[in-house]
CSV table of C-alpha atoms in Angstrom, one decimal:
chain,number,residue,atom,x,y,z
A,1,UNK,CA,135.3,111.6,24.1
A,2,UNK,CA,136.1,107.9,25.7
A,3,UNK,CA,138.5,107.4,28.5
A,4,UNK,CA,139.2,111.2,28.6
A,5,UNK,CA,135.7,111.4,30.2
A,6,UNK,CA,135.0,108.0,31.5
A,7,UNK,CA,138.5,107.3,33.5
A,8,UNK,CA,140.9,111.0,32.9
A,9,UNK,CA,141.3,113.2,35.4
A,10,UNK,CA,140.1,115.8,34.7
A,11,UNK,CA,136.5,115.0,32.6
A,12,UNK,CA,134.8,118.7,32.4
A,13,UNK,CA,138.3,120.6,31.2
A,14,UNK,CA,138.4,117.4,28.6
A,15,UNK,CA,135.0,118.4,27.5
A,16,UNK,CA,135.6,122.4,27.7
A,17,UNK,CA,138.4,122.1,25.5
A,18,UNK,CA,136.4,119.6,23.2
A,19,UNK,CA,134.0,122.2,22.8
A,20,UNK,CA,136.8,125.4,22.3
A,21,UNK,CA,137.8,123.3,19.6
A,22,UNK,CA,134.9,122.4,17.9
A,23,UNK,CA,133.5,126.1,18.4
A,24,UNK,CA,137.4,127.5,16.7
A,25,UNK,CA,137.5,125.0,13.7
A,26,UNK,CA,133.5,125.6,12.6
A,27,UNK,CA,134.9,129.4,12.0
A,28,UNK,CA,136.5,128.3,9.2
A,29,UNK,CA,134.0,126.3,7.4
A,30,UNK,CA,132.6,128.0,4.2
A,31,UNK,CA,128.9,127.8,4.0
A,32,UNK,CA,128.3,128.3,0.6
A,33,UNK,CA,130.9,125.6,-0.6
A,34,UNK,CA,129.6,123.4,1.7
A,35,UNK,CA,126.1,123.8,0.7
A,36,UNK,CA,126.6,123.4,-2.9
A,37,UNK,CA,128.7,120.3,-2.4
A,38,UNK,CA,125.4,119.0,-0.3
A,39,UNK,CA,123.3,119.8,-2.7
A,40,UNK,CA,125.1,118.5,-5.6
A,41,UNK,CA,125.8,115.4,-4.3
A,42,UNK,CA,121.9,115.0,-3.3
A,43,UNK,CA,119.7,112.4,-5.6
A,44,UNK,CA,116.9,114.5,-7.4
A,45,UNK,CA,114.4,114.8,-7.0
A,46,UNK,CA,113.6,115.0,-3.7
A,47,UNK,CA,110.5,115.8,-1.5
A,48,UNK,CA,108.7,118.8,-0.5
A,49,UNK,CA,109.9,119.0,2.7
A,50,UNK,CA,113.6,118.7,1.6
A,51,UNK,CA,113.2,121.4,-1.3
A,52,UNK,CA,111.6,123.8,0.9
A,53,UNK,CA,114.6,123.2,4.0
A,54,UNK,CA,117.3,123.5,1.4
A,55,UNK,CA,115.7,126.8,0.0
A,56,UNK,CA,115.7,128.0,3.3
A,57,UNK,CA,119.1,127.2,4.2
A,58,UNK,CA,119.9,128.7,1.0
A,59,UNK,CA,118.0,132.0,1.9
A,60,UNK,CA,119.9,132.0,4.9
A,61,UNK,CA,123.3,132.0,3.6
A,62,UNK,CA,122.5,134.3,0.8
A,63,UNK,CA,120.7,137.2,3.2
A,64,UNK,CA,123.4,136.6,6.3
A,65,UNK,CA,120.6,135.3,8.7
A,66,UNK,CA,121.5,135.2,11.9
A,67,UNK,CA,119.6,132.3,13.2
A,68,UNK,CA,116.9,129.7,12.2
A,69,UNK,CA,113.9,128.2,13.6
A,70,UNK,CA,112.1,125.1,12.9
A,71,UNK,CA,108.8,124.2,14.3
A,72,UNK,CA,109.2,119.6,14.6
A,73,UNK,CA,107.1,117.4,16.1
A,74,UNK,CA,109.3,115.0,14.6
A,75,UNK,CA,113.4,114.9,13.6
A,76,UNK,CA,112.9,115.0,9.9
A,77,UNK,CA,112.6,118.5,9.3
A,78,UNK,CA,114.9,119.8,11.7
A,79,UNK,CA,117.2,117.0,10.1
A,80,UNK,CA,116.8,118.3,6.4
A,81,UNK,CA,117.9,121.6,7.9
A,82,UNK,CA,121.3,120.2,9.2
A,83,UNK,CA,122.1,118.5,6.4
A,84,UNK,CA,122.5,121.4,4.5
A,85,UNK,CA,124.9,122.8,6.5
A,86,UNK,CA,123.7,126.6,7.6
A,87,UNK,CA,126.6,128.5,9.3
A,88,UNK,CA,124.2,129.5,12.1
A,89,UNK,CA,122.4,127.5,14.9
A,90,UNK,CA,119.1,126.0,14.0
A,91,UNK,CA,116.5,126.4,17.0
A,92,UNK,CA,113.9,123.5,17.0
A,93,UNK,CA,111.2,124.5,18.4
A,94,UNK,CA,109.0,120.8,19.5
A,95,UNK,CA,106.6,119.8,22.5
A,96,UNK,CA,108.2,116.4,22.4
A,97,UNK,CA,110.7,115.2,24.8
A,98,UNK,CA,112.5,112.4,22.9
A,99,UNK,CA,112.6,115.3,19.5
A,100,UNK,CA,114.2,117.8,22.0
A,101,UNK,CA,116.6,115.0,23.0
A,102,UNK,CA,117.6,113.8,19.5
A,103,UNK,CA,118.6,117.4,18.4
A,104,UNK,CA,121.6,116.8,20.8
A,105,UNK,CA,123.3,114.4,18.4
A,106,UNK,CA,122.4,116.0,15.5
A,107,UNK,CA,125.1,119.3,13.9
A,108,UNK,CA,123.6,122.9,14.4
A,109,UNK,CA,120.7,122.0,16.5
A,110,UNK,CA,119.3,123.5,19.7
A,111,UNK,CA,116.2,122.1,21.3
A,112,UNK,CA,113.5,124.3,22.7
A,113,UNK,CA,111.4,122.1,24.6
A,114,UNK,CA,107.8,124.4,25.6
A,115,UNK,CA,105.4,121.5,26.8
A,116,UNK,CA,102.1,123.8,24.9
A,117,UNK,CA,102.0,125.0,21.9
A,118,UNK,CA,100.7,128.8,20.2
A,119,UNK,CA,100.1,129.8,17.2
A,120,UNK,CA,103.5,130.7,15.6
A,121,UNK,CA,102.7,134.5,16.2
A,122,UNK,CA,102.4,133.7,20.2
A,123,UNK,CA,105.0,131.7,20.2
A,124,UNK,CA,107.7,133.2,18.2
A,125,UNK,CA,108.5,136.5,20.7
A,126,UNK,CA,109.4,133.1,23.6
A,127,UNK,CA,111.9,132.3,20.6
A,128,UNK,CA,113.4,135.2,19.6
A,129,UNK,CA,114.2,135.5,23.6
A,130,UNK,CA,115.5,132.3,23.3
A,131,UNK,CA,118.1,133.2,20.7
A,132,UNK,CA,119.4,136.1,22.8
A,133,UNK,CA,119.4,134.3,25.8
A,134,UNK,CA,121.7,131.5,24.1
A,135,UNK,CA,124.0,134.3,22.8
A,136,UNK,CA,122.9,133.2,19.0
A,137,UNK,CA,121.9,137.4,18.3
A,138,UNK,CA,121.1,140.1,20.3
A,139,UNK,CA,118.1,141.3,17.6
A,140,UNK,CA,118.6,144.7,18.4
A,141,UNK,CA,118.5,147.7,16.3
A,142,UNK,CA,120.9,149.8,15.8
A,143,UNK,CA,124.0,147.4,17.0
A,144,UNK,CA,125.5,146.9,13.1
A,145,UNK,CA,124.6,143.3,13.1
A,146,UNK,CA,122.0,141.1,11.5
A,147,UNK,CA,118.9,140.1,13.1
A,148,UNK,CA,117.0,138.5,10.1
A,149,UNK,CA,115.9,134.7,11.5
A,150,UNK,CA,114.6,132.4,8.3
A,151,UNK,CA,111.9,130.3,10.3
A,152,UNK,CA,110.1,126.9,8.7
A,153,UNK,CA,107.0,126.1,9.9
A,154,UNK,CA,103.4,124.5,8.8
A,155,UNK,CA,100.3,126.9,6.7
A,156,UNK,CA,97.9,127.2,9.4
A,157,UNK,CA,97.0,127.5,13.0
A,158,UNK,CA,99.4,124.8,14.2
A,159,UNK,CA,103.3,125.7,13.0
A,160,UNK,CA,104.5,122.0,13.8
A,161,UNK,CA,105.8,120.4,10.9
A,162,UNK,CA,104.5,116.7,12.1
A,163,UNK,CA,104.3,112.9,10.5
A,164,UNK,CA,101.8,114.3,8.5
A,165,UNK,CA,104.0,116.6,7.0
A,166,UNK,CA,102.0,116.1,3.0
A,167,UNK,CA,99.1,117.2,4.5
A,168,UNK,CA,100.1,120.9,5.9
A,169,UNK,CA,102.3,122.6,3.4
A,170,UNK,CA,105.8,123.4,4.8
A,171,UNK,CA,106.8,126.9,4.3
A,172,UNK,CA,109.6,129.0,5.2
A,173,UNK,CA,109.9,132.8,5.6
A,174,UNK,CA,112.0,135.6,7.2
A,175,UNK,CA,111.7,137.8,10.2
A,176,UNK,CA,113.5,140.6,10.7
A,177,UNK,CA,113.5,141.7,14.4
A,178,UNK,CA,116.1,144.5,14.2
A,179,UNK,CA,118.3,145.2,11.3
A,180,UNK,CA,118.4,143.7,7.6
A,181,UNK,CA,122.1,142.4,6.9
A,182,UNK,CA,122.0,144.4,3.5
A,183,UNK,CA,121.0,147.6,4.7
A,184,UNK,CA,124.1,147.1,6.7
A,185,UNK,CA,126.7,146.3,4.2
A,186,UNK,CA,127.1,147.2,0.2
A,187,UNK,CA,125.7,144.3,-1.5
A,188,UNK,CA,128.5,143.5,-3.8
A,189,UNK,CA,130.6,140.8,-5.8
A,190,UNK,CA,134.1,140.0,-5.8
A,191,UNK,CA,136.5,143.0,-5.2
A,192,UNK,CA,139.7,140.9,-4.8
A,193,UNK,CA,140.6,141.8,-1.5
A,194,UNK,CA,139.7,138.5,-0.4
A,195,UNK,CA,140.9,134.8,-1.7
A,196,UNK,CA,138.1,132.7,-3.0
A,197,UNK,CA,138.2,129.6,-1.4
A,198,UNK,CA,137.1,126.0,-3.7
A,199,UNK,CA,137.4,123.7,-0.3
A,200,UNK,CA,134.6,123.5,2.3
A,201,UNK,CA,137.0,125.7,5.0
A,202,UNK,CA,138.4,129.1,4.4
A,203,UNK,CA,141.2,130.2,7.1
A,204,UNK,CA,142.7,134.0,6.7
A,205,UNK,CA,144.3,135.8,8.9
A,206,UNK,CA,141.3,137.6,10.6
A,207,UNK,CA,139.8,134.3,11.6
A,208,UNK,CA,143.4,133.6,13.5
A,209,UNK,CA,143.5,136.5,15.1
A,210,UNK,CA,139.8,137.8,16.0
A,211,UNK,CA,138.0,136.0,18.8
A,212,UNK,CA,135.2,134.0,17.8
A,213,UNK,CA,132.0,134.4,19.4
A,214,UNK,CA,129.4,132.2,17.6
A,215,UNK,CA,127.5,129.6,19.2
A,216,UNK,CA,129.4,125.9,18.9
A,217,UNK,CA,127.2,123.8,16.7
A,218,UNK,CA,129.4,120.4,16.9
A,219,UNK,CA,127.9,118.1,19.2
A,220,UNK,CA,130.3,116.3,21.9
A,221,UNK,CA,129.3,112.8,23.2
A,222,UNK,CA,131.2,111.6,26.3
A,223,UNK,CA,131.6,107.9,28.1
A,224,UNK,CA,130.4,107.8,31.2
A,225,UNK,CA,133.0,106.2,33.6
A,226,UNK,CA,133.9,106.5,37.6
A,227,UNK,CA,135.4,109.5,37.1
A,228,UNK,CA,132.0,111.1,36.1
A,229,UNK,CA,129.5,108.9,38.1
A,230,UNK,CA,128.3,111.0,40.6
A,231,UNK,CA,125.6,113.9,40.1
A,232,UNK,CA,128.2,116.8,40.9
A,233,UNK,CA,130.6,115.3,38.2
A,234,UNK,CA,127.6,114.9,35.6
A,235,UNK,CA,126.6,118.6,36.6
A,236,UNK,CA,130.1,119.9,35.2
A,237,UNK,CA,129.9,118.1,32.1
A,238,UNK,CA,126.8,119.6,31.0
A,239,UNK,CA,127.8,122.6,31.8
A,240,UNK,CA,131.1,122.3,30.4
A,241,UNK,CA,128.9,121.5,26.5
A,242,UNK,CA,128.4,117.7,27.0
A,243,UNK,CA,125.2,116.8,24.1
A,244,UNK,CA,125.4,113.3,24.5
A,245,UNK,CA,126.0,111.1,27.5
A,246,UNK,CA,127.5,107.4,26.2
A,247,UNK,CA,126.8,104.3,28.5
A,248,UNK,CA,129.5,101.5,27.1
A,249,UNK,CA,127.7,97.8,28.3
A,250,UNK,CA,131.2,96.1,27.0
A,251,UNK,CA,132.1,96.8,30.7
A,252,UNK,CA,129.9,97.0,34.0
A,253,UNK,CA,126.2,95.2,34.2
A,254,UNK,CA,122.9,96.4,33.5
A,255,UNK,CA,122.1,97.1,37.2
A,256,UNK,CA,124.8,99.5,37.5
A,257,UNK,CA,124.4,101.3,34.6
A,258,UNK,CA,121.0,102.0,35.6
A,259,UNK,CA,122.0,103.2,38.8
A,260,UNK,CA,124.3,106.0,37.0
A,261,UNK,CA,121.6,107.1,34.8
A,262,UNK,CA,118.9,107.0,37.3
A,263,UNK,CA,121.7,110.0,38.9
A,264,UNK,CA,122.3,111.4,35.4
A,265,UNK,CA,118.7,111.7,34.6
A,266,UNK,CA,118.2,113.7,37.9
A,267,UNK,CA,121.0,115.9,37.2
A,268,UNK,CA,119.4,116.8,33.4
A,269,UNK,CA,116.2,117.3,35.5
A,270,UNK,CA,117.7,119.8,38.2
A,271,UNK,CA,119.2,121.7,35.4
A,272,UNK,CA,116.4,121.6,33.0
A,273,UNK,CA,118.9,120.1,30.4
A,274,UNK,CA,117.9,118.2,27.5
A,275,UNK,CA,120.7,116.1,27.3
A,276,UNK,CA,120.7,112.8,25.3
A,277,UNK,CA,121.6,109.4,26.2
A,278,UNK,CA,123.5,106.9,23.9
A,279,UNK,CA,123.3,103.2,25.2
A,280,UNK,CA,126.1,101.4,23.3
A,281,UNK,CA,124.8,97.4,23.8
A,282,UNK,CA,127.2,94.8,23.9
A,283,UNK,CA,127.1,92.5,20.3
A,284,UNK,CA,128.3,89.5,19.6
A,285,UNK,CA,132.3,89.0,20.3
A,286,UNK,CA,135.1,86.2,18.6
A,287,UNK,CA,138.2,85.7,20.2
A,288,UNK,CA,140.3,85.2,17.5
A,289,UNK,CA,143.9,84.8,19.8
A,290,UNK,CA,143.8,81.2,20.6
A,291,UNK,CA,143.2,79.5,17.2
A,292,UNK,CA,143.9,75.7,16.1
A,293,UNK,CA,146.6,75.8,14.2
A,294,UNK,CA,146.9,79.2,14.0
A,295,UNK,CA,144.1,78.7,10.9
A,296,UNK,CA,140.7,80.2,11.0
């Protein structure tokens, strides 16, 4: 979003219908297309870390997980994940602020920022409350849904995938809180009472008319602008599902636009948001109206 957010009147229903959008369309998208178009289009081989996050995603789609975890002291692994695609959110779980930031820009990701760190046995009950909190599961027995969660994490004491990735084996595996997706349904194969899709979206009729209720994985950067300079504004975009906020340095100075995100930046803090900021620089710009001659 640009001048709908920086100058429109109405910034936060711009950025609530963004998001109604965004949330409506990713209903369609078929997972398992997607992924095999991600994977087939991927150079081989490829490292450890990317063969063990496209196995999980693949474990994901193939078991009707509910949610994922990742363990990142960096963006990589939480990265690898993405790229594949899952049809749920990924939650990445990091003690560092600029990682927890970052996952803002990035498709699927939720940041969980928890400044110490457990082993992933102490720290995996804080996540699983995290994921009904957000409205990702509710992980309870009994309510005909699934509450498997594939989770990706380091061998050893420490979970956190790091820099040093090669050193501590990455591993993924499955925990099922509640209720195993195919103790639910009939595992079976094509019955033709649905239409097999060969795009990346698959639209039917029970999609149009049955309210959605996953959580939006798009990510929705917005300008800031005078409509959205003061700390009330800024408030209603994050609530409304603002990921990124855009400073534009084609237009204002540098003192101003530190002056707005000295505001923004308390905002994030009083709402224990972990927003991201994008500053767009100003580059190099050629005029090209008033020539000589009309001739480069």
């Amino acid at each position: 979003l640009s001048g709908e957010t920086a100058n429109g009147a109405n910034p936060a229903v711009a950025v609530a219908t963004m998001a109604a959008i965004a949330a409506n369309a990713e209903v369609g998208c078929d997972g398992d297309m997607t992924y095999k178009n991600v994977w087939n289009n991927t150079p081989k081989p490829v490292t450890a870390l990317e063969a063990v996050a496209s196995s999980a995603v693949k474990a994901c789609l193939d078991m009707g997980a509910c949610a994922m975890v990742v363990f990142a002291q960096t963006m990589l692994p939480a990265a690898l994940l993405s790229k594949y695609k899952p049809p749920v959110p990924i939650v990445v779980v990091t003690s560092n602020h600029r990682v927890a930031a970052q996952c803002n820009v990035v498709s699927s990701l939720v940041p969980m920022y928890l400044p110490e760190m457990g082993t992933s046995d102490e720290t995996l009950p804080m996540v699983l409350n995290t994921i009904r909190k957000l409205g990702i599961a509710a992980l309870e027995t009994g309510d005909l849904e699934s509450d498997q969660v594939v989770i990706m994490e380091s061998i050893g004491t420490n979970p956190m995938i790091g820099i040093d990735w090669e050193d501590r084996t990455p591993i993924f595996k499955v925990k099922v809180v509640g209720d195993e997706l195919a103790s639910l349904i009939k595992p079976t194969g094509y019955e033709g009472d649905h239409t097999i899709s060969f795009c990346s979206t698959k639209i039917g009729l029970e999609n149009i008319v049955t309210t959605g209720d996953t959580v939006r994985k798009t990510k929705i950067v917005c300008t800031m602008g005078p409509k959205c300079w003061d700390e009330e504004s800024m408030g209603k975009l994050i609530d409304a599902g603002m990921g990124v906020a855009r400073f534009n340095f084609s237009h204002g100075d540098h003192e101003g636009h530190g002056e707005v995100l000295h505001r923004l930046r308390t905002v994030i803090k009083k709402k224990g948001s972990n927003t991201a900021v994008l500053l767009d620089t100003k580059g190099p710009e050629i005029r090209t109206a008033m020539l000589k001659d009309h001739q480069p």
